Short mmCIF file of C-alpha atoms in Angstrom, two decimals:
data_model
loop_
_atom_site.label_atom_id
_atom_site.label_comp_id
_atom_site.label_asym_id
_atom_site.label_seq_id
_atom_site.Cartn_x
_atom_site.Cartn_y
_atom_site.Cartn_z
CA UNK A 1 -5.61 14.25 38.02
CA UNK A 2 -2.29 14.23 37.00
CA UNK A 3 -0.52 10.99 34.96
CA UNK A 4 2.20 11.47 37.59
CA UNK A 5 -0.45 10.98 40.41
CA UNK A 6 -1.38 7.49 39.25
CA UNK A 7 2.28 6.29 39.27
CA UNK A 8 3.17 7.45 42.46
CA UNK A 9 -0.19 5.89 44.08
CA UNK A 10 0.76 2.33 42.27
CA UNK A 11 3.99 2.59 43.69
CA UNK A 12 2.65 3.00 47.05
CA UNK A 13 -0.25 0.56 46.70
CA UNK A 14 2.63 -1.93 45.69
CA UNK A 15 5.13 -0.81 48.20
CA UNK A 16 2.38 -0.47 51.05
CA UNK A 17 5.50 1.57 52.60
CA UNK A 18 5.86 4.92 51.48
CA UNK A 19 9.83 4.98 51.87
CA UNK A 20 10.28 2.36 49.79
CA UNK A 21 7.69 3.69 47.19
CA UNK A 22 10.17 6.99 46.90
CA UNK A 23 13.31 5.49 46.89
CA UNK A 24 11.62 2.99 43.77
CA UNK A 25 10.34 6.82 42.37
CA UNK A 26 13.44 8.43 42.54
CA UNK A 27 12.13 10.72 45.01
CA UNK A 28 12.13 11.47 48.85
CA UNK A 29 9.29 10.96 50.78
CA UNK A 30 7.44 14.08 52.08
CA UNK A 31 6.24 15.17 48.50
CA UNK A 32 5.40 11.63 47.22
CA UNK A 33 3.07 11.67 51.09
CA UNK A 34 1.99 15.32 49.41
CA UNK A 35 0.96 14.15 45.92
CA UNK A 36 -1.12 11.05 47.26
CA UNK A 37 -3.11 13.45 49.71
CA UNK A 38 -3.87 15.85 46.99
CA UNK A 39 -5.12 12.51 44.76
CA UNK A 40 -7.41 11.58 47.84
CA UNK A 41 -8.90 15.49 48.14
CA UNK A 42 -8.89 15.47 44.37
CA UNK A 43 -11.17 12.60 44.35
CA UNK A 44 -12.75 12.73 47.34
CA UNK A 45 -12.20 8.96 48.26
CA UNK A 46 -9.58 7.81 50.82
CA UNK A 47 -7.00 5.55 49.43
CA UNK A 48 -5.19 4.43 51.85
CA UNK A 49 -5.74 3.63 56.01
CA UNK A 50 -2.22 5.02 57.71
CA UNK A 51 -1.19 4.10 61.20
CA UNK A 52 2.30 4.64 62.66
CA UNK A 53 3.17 0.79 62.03
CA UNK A 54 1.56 0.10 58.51
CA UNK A 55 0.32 1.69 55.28
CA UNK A 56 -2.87 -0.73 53.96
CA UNK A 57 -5.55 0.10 50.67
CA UNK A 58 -8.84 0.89 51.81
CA UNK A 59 -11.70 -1.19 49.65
CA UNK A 60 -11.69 2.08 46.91
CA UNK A 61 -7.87 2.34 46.94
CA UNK A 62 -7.72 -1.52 45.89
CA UNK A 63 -10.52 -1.10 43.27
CA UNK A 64 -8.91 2.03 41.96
CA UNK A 65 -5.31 0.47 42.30
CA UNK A 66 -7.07 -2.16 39.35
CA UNK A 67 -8.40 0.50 37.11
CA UNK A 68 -4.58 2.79 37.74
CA UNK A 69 -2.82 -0.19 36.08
CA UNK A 70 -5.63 -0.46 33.44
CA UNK A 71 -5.43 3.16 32.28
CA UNK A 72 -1.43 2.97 32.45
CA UNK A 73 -1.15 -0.58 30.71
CA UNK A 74 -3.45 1.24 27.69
CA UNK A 75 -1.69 4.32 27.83
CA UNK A 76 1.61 2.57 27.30
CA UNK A 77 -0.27 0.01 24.59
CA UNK A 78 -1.24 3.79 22.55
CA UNK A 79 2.05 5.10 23.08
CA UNK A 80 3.45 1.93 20.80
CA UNK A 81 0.85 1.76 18.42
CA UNK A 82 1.97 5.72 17.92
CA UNK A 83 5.19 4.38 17.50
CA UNK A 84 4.57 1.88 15.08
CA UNK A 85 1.93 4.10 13.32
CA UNK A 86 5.29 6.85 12.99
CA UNK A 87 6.93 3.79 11.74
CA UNK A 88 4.79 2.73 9.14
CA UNK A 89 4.39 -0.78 10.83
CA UNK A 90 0.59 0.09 11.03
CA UNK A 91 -2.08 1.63 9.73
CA UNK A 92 -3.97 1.78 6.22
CA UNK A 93 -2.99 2.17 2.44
CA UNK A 94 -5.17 3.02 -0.61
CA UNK A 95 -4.00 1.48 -3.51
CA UNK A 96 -5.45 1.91 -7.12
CA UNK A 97 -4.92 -0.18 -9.94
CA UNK A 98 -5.77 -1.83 -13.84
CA UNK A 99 -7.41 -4.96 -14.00
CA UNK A 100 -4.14 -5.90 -15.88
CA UNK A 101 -1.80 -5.49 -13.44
CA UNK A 102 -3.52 -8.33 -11.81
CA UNK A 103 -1.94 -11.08 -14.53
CA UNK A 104 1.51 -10.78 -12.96
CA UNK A 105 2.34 -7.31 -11.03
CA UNK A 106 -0.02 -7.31 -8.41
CA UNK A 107 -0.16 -11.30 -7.40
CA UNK A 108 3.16 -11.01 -5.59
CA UNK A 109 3.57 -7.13 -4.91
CA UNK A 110 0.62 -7.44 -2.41
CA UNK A 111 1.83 -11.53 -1.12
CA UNK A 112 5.49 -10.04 -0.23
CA UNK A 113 3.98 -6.53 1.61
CA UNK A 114 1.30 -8.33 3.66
CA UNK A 115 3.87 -10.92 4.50
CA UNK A 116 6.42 -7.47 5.53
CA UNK A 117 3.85 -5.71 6.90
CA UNK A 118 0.90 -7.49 8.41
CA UNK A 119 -0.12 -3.88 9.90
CA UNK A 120 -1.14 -2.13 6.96
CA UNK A 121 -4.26 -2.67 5.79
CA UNK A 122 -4.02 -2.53 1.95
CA UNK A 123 -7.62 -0.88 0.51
CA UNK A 124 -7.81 -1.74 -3.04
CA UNK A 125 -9.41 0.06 -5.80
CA UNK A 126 -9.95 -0.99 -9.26
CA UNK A 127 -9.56 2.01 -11.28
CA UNK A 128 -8.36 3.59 -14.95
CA UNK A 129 -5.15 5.86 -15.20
CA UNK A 130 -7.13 9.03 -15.09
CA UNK A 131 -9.13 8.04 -12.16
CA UNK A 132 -6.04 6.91 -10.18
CA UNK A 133 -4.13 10.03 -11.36
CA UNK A 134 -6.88 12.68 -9.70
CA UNK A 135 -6.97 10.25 -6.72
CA UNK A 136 -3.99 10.59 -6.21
CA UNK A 137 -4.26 14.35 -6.28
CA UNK A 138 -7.31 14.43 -4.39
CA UNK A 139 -5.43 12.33 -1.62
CA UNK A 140 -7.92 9.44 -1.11
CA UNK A 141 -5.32 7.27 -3.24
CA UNK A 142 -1.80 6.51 -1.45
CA UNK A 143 -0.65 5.07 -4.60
CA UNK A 144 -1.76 4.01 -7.68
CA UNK A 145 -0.70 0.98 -10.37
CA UNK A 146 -0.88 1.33 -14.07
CA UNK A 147 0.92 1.27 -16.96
CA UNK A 148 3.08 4.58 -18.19
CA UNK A 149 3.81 7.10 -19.13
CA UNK A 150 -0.07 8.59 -18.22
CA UNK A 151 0.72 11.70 -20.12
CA UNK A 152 2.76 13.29 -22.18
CA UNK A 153 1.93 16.71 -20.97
CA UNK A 154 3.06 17.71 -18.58
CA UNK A 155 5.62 15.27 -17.03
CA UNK A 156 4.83 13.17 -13.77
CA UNK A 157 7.66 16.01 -12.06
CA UNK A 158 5.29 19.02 -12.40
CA UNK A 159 2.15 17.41 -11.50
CA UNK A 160 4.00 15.88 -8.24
CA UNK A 161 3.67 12.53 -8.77
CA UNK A 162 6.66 10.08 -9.09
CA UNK A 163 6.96 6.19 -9.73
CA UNK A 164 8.77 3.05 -9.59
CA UNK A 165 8.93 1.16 -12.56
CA UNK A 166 7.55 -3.02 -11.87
CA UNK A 167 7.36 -4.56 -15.36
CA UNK A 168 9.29 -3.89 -18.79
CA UNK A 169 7.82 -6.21 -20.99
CA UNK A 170 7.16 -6.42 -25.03
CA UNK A 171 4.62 -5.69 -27.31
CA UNK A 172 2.91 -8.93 -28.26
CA UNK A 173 0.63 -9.59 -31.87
CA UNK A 174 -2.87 -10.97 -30.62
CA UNK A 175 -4.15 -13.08 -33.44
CA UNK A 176 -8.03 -14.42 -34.07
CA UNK A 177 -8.71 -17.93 -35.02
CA UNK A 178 -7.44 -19.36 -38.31
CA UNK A 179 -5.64 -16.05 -39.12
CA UNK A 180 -2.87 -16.51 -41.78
CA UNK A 181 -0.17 -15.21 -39.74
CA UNK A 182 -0.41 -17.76 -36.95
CA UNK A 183 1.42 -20.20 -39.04
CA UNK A 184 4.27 -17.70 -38.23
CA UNK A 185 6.78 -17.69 -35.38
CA UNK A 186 6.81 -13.94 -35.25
CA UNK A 187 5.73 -11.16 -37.49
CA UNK A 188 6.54 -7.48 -38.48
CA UNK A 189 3.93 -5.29 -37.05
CA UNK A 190 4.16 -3.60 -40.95
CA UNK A 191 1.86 -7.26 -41.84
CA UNK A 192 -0.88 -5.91 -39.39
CA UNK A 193 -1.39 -2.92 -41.51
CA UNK A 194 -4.39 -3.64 -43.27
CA UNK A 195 -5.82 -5.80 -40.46
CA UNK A 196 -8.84 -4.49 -37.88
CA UNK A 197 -7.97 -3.69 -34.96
CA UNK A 198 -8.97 -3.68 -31.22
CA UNK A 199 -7.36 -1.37 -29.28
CA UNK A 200 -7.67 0.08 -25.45
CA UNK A 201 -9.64 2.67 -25.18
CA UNK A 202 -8.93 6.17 -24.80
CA UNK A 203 -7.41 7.47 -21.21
CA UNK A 204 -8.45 4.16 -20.05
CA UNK A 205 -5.43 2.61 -20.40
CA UNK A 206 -2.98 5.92 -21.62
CA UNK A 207 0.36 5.03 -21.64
CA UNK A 208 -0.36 1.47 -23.35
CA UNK A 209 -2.65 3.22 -25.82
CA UNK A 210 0.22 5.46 -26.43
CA UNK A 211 2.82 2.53 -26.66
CA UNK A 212 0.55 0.62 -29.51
CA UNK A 213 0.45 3.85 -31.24
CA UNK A 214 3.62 4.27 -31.85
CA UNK A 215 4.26 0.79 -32.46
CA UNK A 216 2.02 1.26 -35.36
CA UNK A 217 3.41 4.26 -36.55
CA UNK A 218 6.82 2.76 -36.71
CA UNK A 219 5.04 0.19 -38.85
CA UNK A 220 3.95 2.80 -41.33
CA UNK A 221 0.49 3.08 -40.56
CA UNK A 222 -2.23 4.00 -38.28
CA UNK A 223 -4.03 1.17 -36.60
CA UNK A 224 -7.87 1.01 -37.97
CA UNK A 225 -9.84 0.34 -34.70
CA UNK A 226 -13.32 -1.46 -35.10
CA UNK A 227 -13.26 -1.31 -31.27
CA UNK A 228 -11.94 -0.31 -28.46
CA UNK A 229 -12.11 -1.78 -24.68
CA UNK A 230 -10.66 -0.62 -21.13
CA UNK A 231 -9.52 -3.97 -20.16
CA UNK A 232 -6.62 -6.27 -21.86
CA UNK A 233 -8.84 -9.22 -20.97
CA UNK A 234 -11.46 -8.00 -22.60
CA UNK A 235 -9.61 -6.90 -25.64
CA UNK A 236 -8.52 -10.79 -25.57
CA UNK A 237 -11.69 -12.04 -25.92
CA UNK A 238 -12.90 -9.77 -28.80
CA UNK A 239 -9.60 -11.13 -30.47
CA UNK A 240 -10.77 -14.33 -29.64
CA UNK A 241 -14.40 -13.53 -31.38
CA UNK A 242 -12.59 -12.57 -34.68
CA UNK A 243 -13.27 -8.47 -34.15
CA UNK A 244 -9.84 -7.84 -34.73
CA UNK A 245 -6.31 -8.29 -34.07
CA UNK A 246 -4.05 -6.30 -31.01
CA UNK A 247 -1.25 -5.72 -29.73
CA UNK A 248 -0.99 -6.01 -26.11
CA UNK A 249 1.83 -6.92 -23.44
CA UNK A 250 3.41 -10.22 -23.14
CA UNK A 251 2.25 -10.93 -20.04
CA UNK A 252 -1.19 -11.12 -21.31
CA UNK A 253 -0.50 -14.19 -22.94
CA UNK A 254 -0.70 -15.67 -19.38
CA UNK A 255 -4.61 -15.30 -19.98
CA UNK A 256 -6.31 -18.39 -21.17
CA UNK A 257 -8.19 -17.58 -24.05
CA UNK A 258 -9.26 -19.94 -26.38
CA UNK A 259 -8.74 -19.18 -29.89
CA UNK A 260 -6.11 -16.25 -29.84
CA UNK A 261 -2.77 -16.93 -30.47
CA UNK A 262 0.47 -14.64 -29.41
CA UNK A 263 3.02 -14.39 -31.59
CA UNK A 264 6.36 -12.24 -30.94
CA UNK A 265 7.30 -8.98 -33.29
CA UNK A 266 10.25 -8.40 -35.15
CA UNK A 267 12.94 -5.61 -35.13
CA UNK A 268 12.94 -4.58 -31.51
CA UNK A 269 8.99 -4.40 -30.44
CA UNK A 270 8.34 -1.44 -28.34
CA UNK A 271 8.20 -2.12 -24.47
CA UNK A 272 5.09 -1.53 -21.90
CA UNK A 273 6.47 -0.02 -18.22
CA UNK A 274 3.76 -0.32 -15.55
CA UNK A 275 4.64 1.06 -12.32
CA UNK A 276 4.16 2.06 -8.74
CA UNK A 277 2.88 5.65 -8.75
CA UNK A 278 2.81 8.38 -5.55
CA UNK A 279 2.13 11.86 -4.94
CA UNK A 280 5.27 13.18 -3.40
CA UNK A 281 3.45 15.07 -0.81
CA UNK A 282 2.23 12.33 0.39
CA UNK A 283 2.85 11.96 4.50
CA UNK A 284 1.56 8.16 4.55
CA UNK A 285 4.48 6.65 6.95
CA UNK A 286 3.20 2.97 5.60
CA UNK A 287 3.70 3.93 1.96
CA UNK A 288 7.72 3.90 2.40
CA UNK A 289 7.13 0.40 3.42
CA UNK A 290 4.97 -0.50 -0.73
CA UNK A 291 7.44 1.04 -2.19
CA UNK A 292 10.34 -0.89 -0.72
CA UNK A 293 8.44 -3.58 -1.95
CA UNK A 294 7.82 -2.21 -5.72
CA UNK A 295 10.93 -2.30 -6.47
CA UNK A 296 11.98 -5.46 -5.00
CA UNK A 297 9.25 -7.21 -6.77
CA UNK A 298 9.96 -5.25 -9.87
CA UNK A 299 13.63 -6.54 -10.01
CA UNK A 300 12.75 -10.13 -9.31
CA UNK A 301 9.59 -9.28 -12.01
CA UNK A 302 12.52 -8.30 -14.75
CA UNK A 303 15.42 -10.67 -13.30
CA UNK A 304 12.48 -13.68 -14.17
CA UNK A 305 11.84 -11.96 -18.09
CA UNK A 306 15.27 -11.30 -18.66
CA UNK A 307 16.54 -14.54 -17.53
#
């Protein structure tokens, strides 16, 4: 059975004339009167009673006249979805990110795309850098949310991957209780030298790591961690226990702590980026669609901090 079959029997069923059923089918009348024999031999069922004066359905060719316009109407409903799924109006998006792009990135990144694109289905995935990064490789991740750069070696460009920047914010001075320097509007990072400090750990969080560093280093020293954590949040609280002091992004200070104070540095603090991050081989027709949105909410994110 042919798809062709079923339109030319609707037509007919409709019609119950099989002149006018051609003339609606673009088509003249003997091989329309051909095709709907060979759909009654095909299924062995007579479809319609024919006399001289009148064409009528028989009891199968109205039951089967109900299922045609079934089969067509879902045929036509797949054909769209295919279309929308091409589109990137449908479908399903893995997304990986830090805990701390949850303070401010990821609030109105995911509000503004499900309000865009009620289709996709966004699968989330709280993850570190490293895991996100061989996700993304691996393909289970469309795209991945954390702050850069990952690596210094070698650049996003040879292992495929490329980003849009969301946030550009500050290093911030995380302070314990009753610590001297609170008294202070803002410090020099060179007045944390001899201080403890808690820092994120390791590839957990790579290109903040990386930032605080070198922050540091521009300081004239190397910070002397008593711990380490993979979340900001966390690394707020042991601030807020008197572990240590930090530096961590501005944004942070958005986190109601008790106890830990923020206070700004001096002399042009380093700056955090985190960022929407893709493979570039990736065929995902929805992820077009999140990163549209990355960057809109990215501009609006650094219109707000810069205003």
């Amino acid at each position: 059975m042919e798809l062709r079959q079923l339109e030319y029997f609707l037509a007919v069923a409709e019609e119950l004339n099989f002149s006018r059923a051609a003339v609606r089918l673009s088509m003249t009348q003997p091989p329309l009167s051909a095709q709907i024999r060979r759909l009654e031999e095909e299924m062995d069922v007579l479809l319609f009673e024919r006399t001289t004066r009148q064409v009528r359905l028989t009891a199968a060719g109205r039951l089967f006249q109900q299922s045609a316009r079934r089969l067509l109407a879902q045929l036509r409903d797949d054909v769209l979805d295919a279309q929308r799924a091409a589109r990137g109006e449908v479908g399903r998006l893995a997304l990986g990110f830090v805990p701390s792009a949850t303070i401010e990135i990821l609030p109105p990144l995911l509000r503004e795309f499900r309000e865009r694109h009620s289709g996709v289905y966004l699968d989330l995935h709280e993850l570190t850098p490293p895991q996100q990064v061989e996700g993304l490789r691996d393909g289970w991740l469309d795209c991945a949310c954390f702050y850069l750069p990952f690596a210094d070696e070698p650049p996003f460009g040879d292992r495929g991957l490329r980003y849009a920047a969301m946030s550009r914010e500050p290093l911030m001075a995380a302070l314990p209780p009753g610590h001297p320097l609170v008294s202070q509007r803002s410090i020099r990072v060179a007045d944390l030298a001899d201080e403890p400090f808690v820092l994120v750990g390791g590839h957990a969080g790579q290109g903040l790591r990386q930032t605080v560093m070198e922050q540091c280093r521009r300081g004239g020293f190397v910070p002397r961690a008593v711990q380490e954590a993979v979340l900001v949040q966390t690394i707020a609280g042991l601030v807020a226990s008197g572990v240590g002091v930090a530096l961590v992004p501005a944004s942070v200070r958005h986190i109601q702590r008790a106890g830990v104070t923020y206070r700004a540095l001096r002399h042009n603090p380093l700056h955090v980026e985190m960022g929407l991050v893709w493979s570039a081989g990736n065929v995902n027709p929805a992820l077009a669609g999140l990163i549209d949105v990355a960057v809109l909410v990215g501009h609006d994110v650094l219109t707000r901090r810069n205003a």
